[in-house]
Amino acid sequence: MFGMMKNSLFGNTEETEYKLLSSETKDGVSFEVRRYDAFKYAAVSSEGRTFDQVTGELIRKLLMYIGGSNEQGEAMGTAAPIIITVYPRNDGVLSRRLVVGIRIPSDYQQSPPTPTDSAVRIEERPGMTVYALQFGGFAGESEYRAEALRLTRTLGETAPFQRKQYFCCSFDSPLKPYGRRNEVWFLQEEP
């Protein structure tokens, strides 16, 4: 527990690097197109509860893992963003299924510590190109849905992105009261 608090409060956060492909503004809405490399992530899943009911619990599991609750007892530091994969229904409402992931910090990418919590799994995620829309404040389901709708309208119906899932990204500790950074990412369909 102390490792998790130390990481969150005093540790350096390693932000996931990306290649900026373009920065665009359409109808007054600014977004970026980015390319992320493949990385290993720690991930946990949930089905049956809403986004706002379960995300805090799932994020804590991941922070405990990277904070030292693993077989090696390694406090790895933190990485940003925390990525929540959501699956919207046709009406835009999020289904009760989601996956929360955090990138394993660089020093541990080759050989991540083994989780002690059976809910935490290590997965290799492929590289991806995303449309990214940034916004501030504390974000829950309604804020992410509103920003996803804004990005959808900005990109238009013919833009090549996956519509069956998107990513809700948080870059800051919940203890940070202002100047917060959140993003919605749409996965670009590869040609």
PDB file of C-alpha atoms in Angstrom:
ATOM      1  CA  MET A   1       0.000   0.000   0.000  1.00  0.00           C
ATOM      2  CA  PHE A   2       2.807   2.436   0.870  1.00  0.00           C
ATOM      3  CA  GLY A   3       4.451   1.710  -2.489  1.00  0.00           C
ATOM      4  CA  MET A   4       1.229   2.664  -4.284  1.00  0.00           C
ATOM      5  CA  MET A   5       0.947   5.918  -2.287  1.00  0.00           C
ATOM      6  CA  LYS A   6       4.640   6.720  -2.775  1.00  0.00           C
ATOM      7  CA  ASN A   7       4.325   6.162  -6.535  1.00  0.00           C
ATOM      8  CA  SER A   8       1.175   8.277  -6.770  1.00  0.00           C
ATOM      9  CA  LEU A   9       2.292  11.147  -4.573  1.00  0.00           C
ATOM     10  CA  PHE A  10       6.062  11.399  -4.861  1.00  0.00           C
ATOM     11  CA  GLY A  11       7.129   9.296  -7.821  1.00  0.00           C
ATOM     12  CA  ASN A  12       7.800  10.438 -11.323  1.00  0.00           C
ATOM     13  CA  THR A  13       5.175   9.548 -13.845  1.00  0.00           C
ATOM     14  CA  GLU A  14       6.535   8.176 -17.089  1.00  0.00           C
ATOM     15  CA  GLU A  15       4.294   9.371 -19.905  1.00  0.00           C
ATOM     16  CA  THR A  16       3.874   7.015 -22.831  1.00  0.00           C
ATOM     17  CA  GLU A  17       5.741   8.406 -25.808  1.00  0.00           C
ATOM     18  CA  TYR A  18       4.123   8.730 -29.207  1.00  0.00           C
ATOM     19  CA  LYS A  19       4.779  10.134 -32.658  1.00  0.00           C
ATOM     20  CA  LEU A  20       2.575  13.109 -33.513  1.00  0.00           C
ATOM     21  CA  LEU A  21       1.295  12.519 -37.045  1.00  0.00           C
ATOM     22  CA  SER A  22      -0.878  15.639 -37.240  1.00  0.00           C
ATOM     23  CA  SER A  23      -2.553  18.314 -35.157  1.00  0.00           C
ATOM     24  CA  GLU A  24      -5.857  19.483 -36.607  1.00  0.00           C
ATOM     25  CA  THR A  25      -8.765  21.804 -35.873  1.00  0.00           C
ATOM     26  CA  LYS A  26     -12.211  21.296 -37.366  1.00  0.00           C
ATOM     27  CA  ASP A  27     -15.251  23.372 -36.423  1.00  0.00           C
ATOM     28  CA  GLY A  28     -13.312  24.860 -33.506  1.00  0.00           C
ATOM     29  CA  VAL A  29     -12.378  21.458 -32.053  1.00  0.00           C
ATOM     30  CA  SER A  30      -8.665  20.623 -31.859  1.00  0.00           C
ATOM     31  CA  PHE A  31      -7.449  17.028 -31.929  1.00  0.00           C
ATOM     32  CA  GLU A  32      -4.295  15.108 -32.715  1.00  0.00           C
ATOM     33  CA  VAL A  33      -3.504  12.001 -34.705  1.00  0.00           C
ATOM     34  CA  ARG A  34      -0.808   9.971 -32.899  1.00  0.00           C
ATOM     35  CA  ARG A  35       1.094   6.738 -33.356  1.00  0.00           C
ATOM     36  CA  TYR A  36       1.896   4.639 -30.281  1.00  0.00           C
ATOM     37  CA  ASP A  37       4.321   1.704 -30.304  1.00  0.00           C
ATOM     38  CA  ALA A  38       3.509  -1.743 -28.929  1.00  0.00           C
ATOM     39  CA  PHE A  39       3.965  -2.104 -25.158  1.00  0.00           C
ATOM     40  CA  LYS A  40       3.178  -4.454 -22.310  1.00  0.00           C
ATOM     41  CA  TYR A  41       0.327  -3.376 -20.057  1.00  0.00           C
ATOM     42  CA  ALA A  42      -1.083  -4.504 -16.749  1.00  0.00           C
ATOM     43  CA  ALA A  43      -4.844  -4.838 -17.196  1.00  0.00           C
ATOM     44  CA  VAL A  44      -8.002  -5.696 -15.278  1.00  0.00           C
ATOM     45  CA  SER A  45     -11.522  -6.233 -16.615  1.00  0.00           C
ATOM     46  CA  SER A  46     -15.051  -5.867 -15.356  1.00  0.00           C
ATOM     47  CA  GLU A  47     -18.498  -6.858 -16.571  1.00  0.00           C
ATOM     48  CA  GLY A  48     -21.826  -6.061 -14.983  1.00  0.00           C
ATOM     49  CA  ARG A  49     -21.154  -2.734 -13.258  1.00  0.00           C
ATOM     50  CA  THR A  50     -21.189   0.778 -14.695  1.00  0.00           C
ATOM     51  CA  PHE A  51     -18.107   2.827 -15.533  1.00  0.00           C
ATOM     52  CA  ASP A  52     -18.496   5.107 -12.507  1.00  0.00           C
ATOM     53  CA  GLN A  53     -19.195   2.177 -10.143  1.00  0.00           C
ATOM     54  CA  VAL A  54     -16.085   0.175 -10.973  1.00  0.00           C
ATOM     55  CA  THR A  55     -13.250   2.274 -12.437  1.00  0.00           C
ATOM     56  CA  GLY A  56     -11.862   3.446  -9.093  1.00  0.00           C
ATOM     57  CA  GLU A  57     -11.644  -0.137  -7.805  1.00  0.00           C
ATOM     58  CA  LEU A  58      -9.934  -1.380 -10.979  1.00  0.00           C
ATOM     59  CA  ILE A  59      -7.451   1.502 -11.053  1.00  0.00           C
ATOM     60  CA  ARG A  60      -6.530   0.798  -7.414  1.00  0.00           C
ATOM     61  CA  LYS A  61      -5.757  -2.835  -8.324  1.00  0.00           C
ATOM     62  CA  LEU A  62      -3.346  -1.640 -11.020  1.00  0.00           C
ATOM     63  CA  LEU A  63      -1.734   0.971  -8.769  1.00  0.00           C
ATOM     64  CA  MET A  64      -1.245  -1.672  -6.085  1.00  0.00           C
ATOM     65  CA  TYR A  65       0.457  -3.922  -8.653  1.00  0.00           C
ATOM     66  CA  ILE A  66       2.883  -1.273  -9.935  1.00  0.00           C
ATOM     67  CA  GLY A  67       3.346  -0.007  -6.358  1.00  0.00           C
ATOM     68  CA  GLY A  68       4.838  -3.317  -5.214  1.00  0.00           C
ATOM     69  CA  SER A  69       1.971  -5.794  -4.737  1.00  0.00           C
ATOM     70  CA  ASN A  70       3.620  -8.298  -7.036  1.00  0.00           C
ATOM     71  CA  GLU A  71       5.638 -11.474  -6.463  1.00  0.00           C
ATOM     72  CA  GLN A  72       8.937  -9.596  -6.699  1.00  0.00           C
ATOM     73  CA  GLY A  73       7.805  -6.772  -4.372  1.00  0.00           C
ATOM     74  CA  GLU A  74       8.950  -4.232  -6.987  1.00  0.00           C
ATOM     75  CA  ALA A  75       7.606  -0.658  -6.809  1.00  0.00           C
ATOM     76  CA  MET A  76       7.944   0.208 -10.477  1.00  0.00           C
ATOM     77  CA  GLY A  77       6.919   3.869 -10.559  1.00  0.00           C
ATOM     78  CA  THR A  78       3.905   4.991 -12.522  1.00  0.00           C
ATOM     79  CA  ALA A  79       3.131   5.455 -16.184  1.00  0.00           C
ATOM     80  CA  ALA A  80       0.495   7.595 -17.838  1.00  0.00           C
ATOM     81  CA  PRO A  81      -2.091   7.501 -19.075  1.00  0.00           C
ATOM     82  CA  ILE A  82      -4.368   5.002 -17.440  1.00  0.00           C
ATOM     83  CA  ILE A  83      -6.407   3.723 -20.373  1.00  0.00           C
ATOM     84  CA  ILE A  84      -9.989   2.545 -19.939  1.00  0.00           C
ATOM     85  CA  THR A  85     -11.326   0.649 -22.943  1.00  0.00           C
ATOM     86  CA  VAL A  86     -15.093   1.071 -23.235  1.00  0.00           C
ATOM     87  CA  TYR A  87     -17.647  -0.487 -25.544  1.00  0.00           C
ATOM     88  CA  PRO A  88     -20.516   1.861 -26.472  1.00  0.00           C
ATOM     89  CA  ARG A  89     -23.909   0.619 -27.548  1.00  0.00           C
ATOM     90  CA  ASN A  90     -25.517   2.019 -30.691  1.00  0.00           C
ATOM     91  CA  ASP A  91     -27.225   4.753 -28.634  1.00  0.00           C
ATOM     92  CA  GLY A  92     -23.860   5.921 -27.222  1.00  0.00           C
ATOM     93  CA  VAL A  93     -24.467   4.567 -23.719  1.00  0.00           C
ATOM     94  CA  LEU A  94     -21.528   2.530 -22.469  1.00  0.00           C
ATOM     95  CA  SER A  95     -22.030  -1.185 -22.029  1.00  0.00           C
ATOM     96  CA  ARG A  96     -21.237  -2.668 -18.621  1.00  0.00           C
ATOM     97  CA  ARG A  97     -17.987  -4.110 -19.888  1.00  0.00           C
ATOM     98  CA  LEU A  98     -14.628  -2.357 -19.667  1.00  0.00           C
ATOM     99  CA  VAL A  99     -10.902  -2.988 -19.443  1.00  0.00           C
ATOM    100  CA  VAL A 100      -8.543  -0.746 -17.471  1.00  0.00           C
ATOM    101  CA  GLY A 101      -4.865  -0.800 -18.418  1.00  0.00           C
ATOM    102  CA  ILE A 102      -1.653   0.924 -17.416  1.00  0.00           C
ATOM    103  CA  ARG A 103       1.572   0.638 -19.386  1.00  0.00           C
ATOM    104  CA  ILE A 104       4.327  -1.209 -17.581  1.00  0.00           C
ATOM    105  CA  PRO A 105       7.144   1.348 -16.972  1.00  0.00           C
ATOM    106  CA  SER A 106      10.088   1.104 -19.402  1.00  0.00           C
ATOM    107  CA  ASP A 107      12.555  -0.482 -16.988  1.00  0.00           C
ATOM    108  CA  TYR A 108      10.169  -3.448 -16.566  1.00  0.00           C
ATOM    109  CA  GLN A 109       8.915  -3.886 -20.168  1.00  0.00           C
ATOM    110  CA  GLN A 110      11.198  -6.865 -20.892  1.00  0.00           C
ATOM    111  CA  SER A 111      10.240  -8.801 -17.771  1.00  0.00           C
ATOM    112  CA  PRO A 112       7.295  -7.385 -15.805  1.00  0.00           C
ATOM    113  CA  PRO A 113       6.911  -8.530 -12.181  1.00  0.00           C
ATOM    114  CA  THR A 114       4.329 -11.283 -11.687  1.00  0.00           C
ATOM    115  CA  PRO A 115       1.011 -10.002 -10.287  1.00  0.00           C
ATOM    116  CA  THR A 116      -0.153 -11.452  -6.957  1.00  0.00           C
ATOM    117  CA  ASP A 117      -3.773 -10.437  -7.636  1.00  0.00           C
ATOM    118  CA  SER A 118      -5.271 -12.976 -10.051  1.00  0.00           C
ATOM    119  CA  ALA A 119      -7.468 -10.221 -11.556  1.00  0.00           C
ATOM    120  CA  VAL A 120      -4.376  -8.417 -12.889  1.00  0.00           C
ATOM    121  CA  ARG A 121      -2.954  -9.786 -16.137  1.00  0.00           C
ATOM    122  CA  ILE A 122      -0.013  -8.721 -18.285  1.00  0.00           C
ATOM    123  CA  GLU A 123      -0.816  -8.267 -21.949  1.00  0.00           C
ATOM    124  CA  GLU A 124       1.128  -7.247 -25.015  1.00  0.00           C
ATOM    125  CA  ARG A 125      -0.792  -4.520 -26.837  1.00  0.00           C
ATOM    126  CA  PRO A 126       0.012  -3.830 -30.474  1.00  0.00           C
ATOM    127  CA  GLY A 127       1.035  -0.437 -31.801  1.00  0.00           C
ATOM    128  CA  MET A 128      -1.859   1.811 -32.722  1.00  0.00           C
ATOM    129  CA  THR A 129      -2.796   5.073 -34.388  1.00  0.00           C
ATOM    130  CA  VAL A 130      -5.386   7.152 -32.529  1.00  0.00           C
ATOM    131  CA  TYR A 131      -7.407  10.311 -32.883  1.00  0.00           C
ATOM    132  CA  ALA A 132      -6.898  12.067 -29.505  1.00  0.00           C
ATOM    133  CA  LEU A 133      -9.114  14.791 -28.016  1.00  0.00           C
ATOM    134  CA  GLN A 134      -7.904  16.406 -24.779  1.00  0.00           C
ATOM    135  CA  PHE A 135     -10.085  17.968 -22.060  1.00  0.00           C
ATOM    136  CA  GLY A 136      -9.724  18.977 -18.414  1.00  0.00           C
ATOM    137  CA  GLY A 137     -11.455  18.478 -15.076  1.00  0.00           C
ATOM    138  CA  PHE A 138     -12.485  15.363 -13.199  1.00  0.00           C
ATOM    139  CA  ALA A 139     -13.889  12.894 -15.720  1.00  0.00           C
ATOM    140  CA  GLY A 140     -16.464  10.180 -15.254  1.00  0.00           C
ATOM    141  CA  GLU A 141     -18.693   8.346 -17.683  1.00  0.00           C
ATOM    142  CA  SER A 142     -20.799  11.367 -18.652  1.00  0.00           C
ATOM    143  CA  GLU A 143     -17.757  13.555 -19.379  1.00  0.00           C
ATOM    144  CA  TYR A 144     -16.046  10.881 -21.471  1.00  0.00           C
ATOM    145  CA  ARG A 145     -19.266  10.183 -23.380  1.00  0.00           C
ATOM    146  CA  ALA A 146     -19.743  13.905 -24.114  1.00  0.00           C
ATOM    147  CA  GLU A 147     -16.170  14.256 -25.384  1.00  0.00           C
ATOM    148  CA  ALA A 148     -16.464  11.065 -27.461  1.00  0.00           C
ATOM    149  CA  LEU A 149     -19.609  12.492 -29.072  1.00  0.00           C
ATOM    150  CA  ARG A 150     -17.761  15.765 -29.748  1.00  0.00           C
ATOM    151  CA  LEU A 151     -14.872  13.895 -31.399  1.00  0.00           C
ATOM    152  CA  THR A 152     -17.282  11.731 -33.417  1.00  0.00           C
ATOM    153  CA  ARG A 153     -19.081  14.815 -34.740  1.00  0.00           C
ATOM    154  CA  THR A 154     -15.774  16.542 -35.506  1.00  0.00           C
ATOM    155  CA  LEU A 155     -14.327  13.592 -37.436  1.00  0.00           C
ATOM    156  CA  GLY A 156     -17.566  12.886 -39.295  1.00  0.00           C
ATOM    157  CA  GLU A 157     -19.275   9.673 -40.300  1.00  0.00           C
ATOM    158  CA  THR A 158     -16.728   8.680 -42.939  1.00  0.00           C
ATOM    159  CA  ALA A 159     -13.580   8.937 -40.769  1.00  0.00           C
ATOM    160  CA  PRO A 160     -11.732   5.601 -40.528  1.00  0.00           C
ATOM    161  CA  PHE A 161     -11.994   4.769 -36.822  1.00  0.00           C
ATOM    162  CA  GLN A 162     -13.395   1.852 -34.837  1.00  0.00           C
ATOM    163  CA  ARG A 163     -16.860   2.540 -33.493  1.00  0.00           C
ATOM    164  CA  LYS A 164     -17.274  -0.560 -31.312  1.00  0.00           C
ATOM    165  CA  GLN A 165     -14.757   0.636 -28.704  1.00  0.00           C
ATOM    166  CA  TYR A 166     -12.816   3.704 -27.643  1.00  0.00           C
ATOM    167  CA  PHE A 167     -10.345   4.679 -24.947  1.00  0.00           C
ATOM    168  CA  CYS A 168     -10.912   6.976 -21.963  1.00  0.00           C
ATOM    169  CA  CYS A 169      -7.509   8.209 -20.759  1.00  0.00           C
ATOM    170  CA  SER A 170      -6.536   9.825 -17.478  1.00  0.00           C
ATOM    171  CA  PHE A 171      -3.077  11.325 -17.017  1.00  0.00           C
ATOM    172  CA  ASP A 172      -3.313  12.597 -13.428  1.00  0.00           C
ATOM    173  CA  SER A 173      -3.541  11.317  -9.873  1.00  0.00           C
ATOM    174  CA  PRO A 174      -7.022  11.700  -8.365  1.00  0.00           C
ATOM    175  CA  LEU A 175      -5.323  13.880  -5.742  1.00  0.00           C
ATOM    176  CA  LYS A 176      -4.536  16.585  -8.327  1.00  0.00           C
ATOM    177  CA  PRO A 177      -7.288  19.197  -7.876  1.00  0.00           C
ATOM    178  CA  TYR A 178      -6.830  21.335 -11.009  1.00  0.00           C
ATOM    179  CA  GLY A 179      -4.989  21.431 -14.329  1.00  0.00           C
ATOM    180  CA  ARG A 180      -6.107  17.865 -14.963  1.00  0.00           C
ATOM    181  CA  ARG A 181      -5.593  16.167 -18.334  1.00  0.00           C
ATOM    182  CA  ASN A 182      -7.992  13.633 -19.789  1.00  0.00           C
ATOM    183  CA  GLU A 183      -8.332  12.396 -23.335  1.00  0.00           C
ATOM    184  CA  VAL A 184     -10.640  10.358 -25.520  1.00  0.00           C
ATOM    185  CA  TRP A 185      -8.885   8.186 -28.109  1.00  0.00           C
ATOM    186  CA  PHE A 186     -10.487   6.621 -31.157  1.00  0.00           C
ATOM    187  CA  LEU A 187      -8.532   3.787 -32.724  1.00  0.00           C
ATOM    188  CA  GLN A 188      -7.859   4.497 -36.375  1.00  0.00           C
ATOM    189  CA  GLU A 189      -8.682   1.643 -38.694  1.00  0.00           C
ATOM    190  CA  GLU A 190      -5.582   0.567 -40.559  1.00  0.00           C
ATOM    191  CA  PRO A 191      -5.857   0.605 -44.380  1.00  0.00           C
TER     192      PRO A 191
END
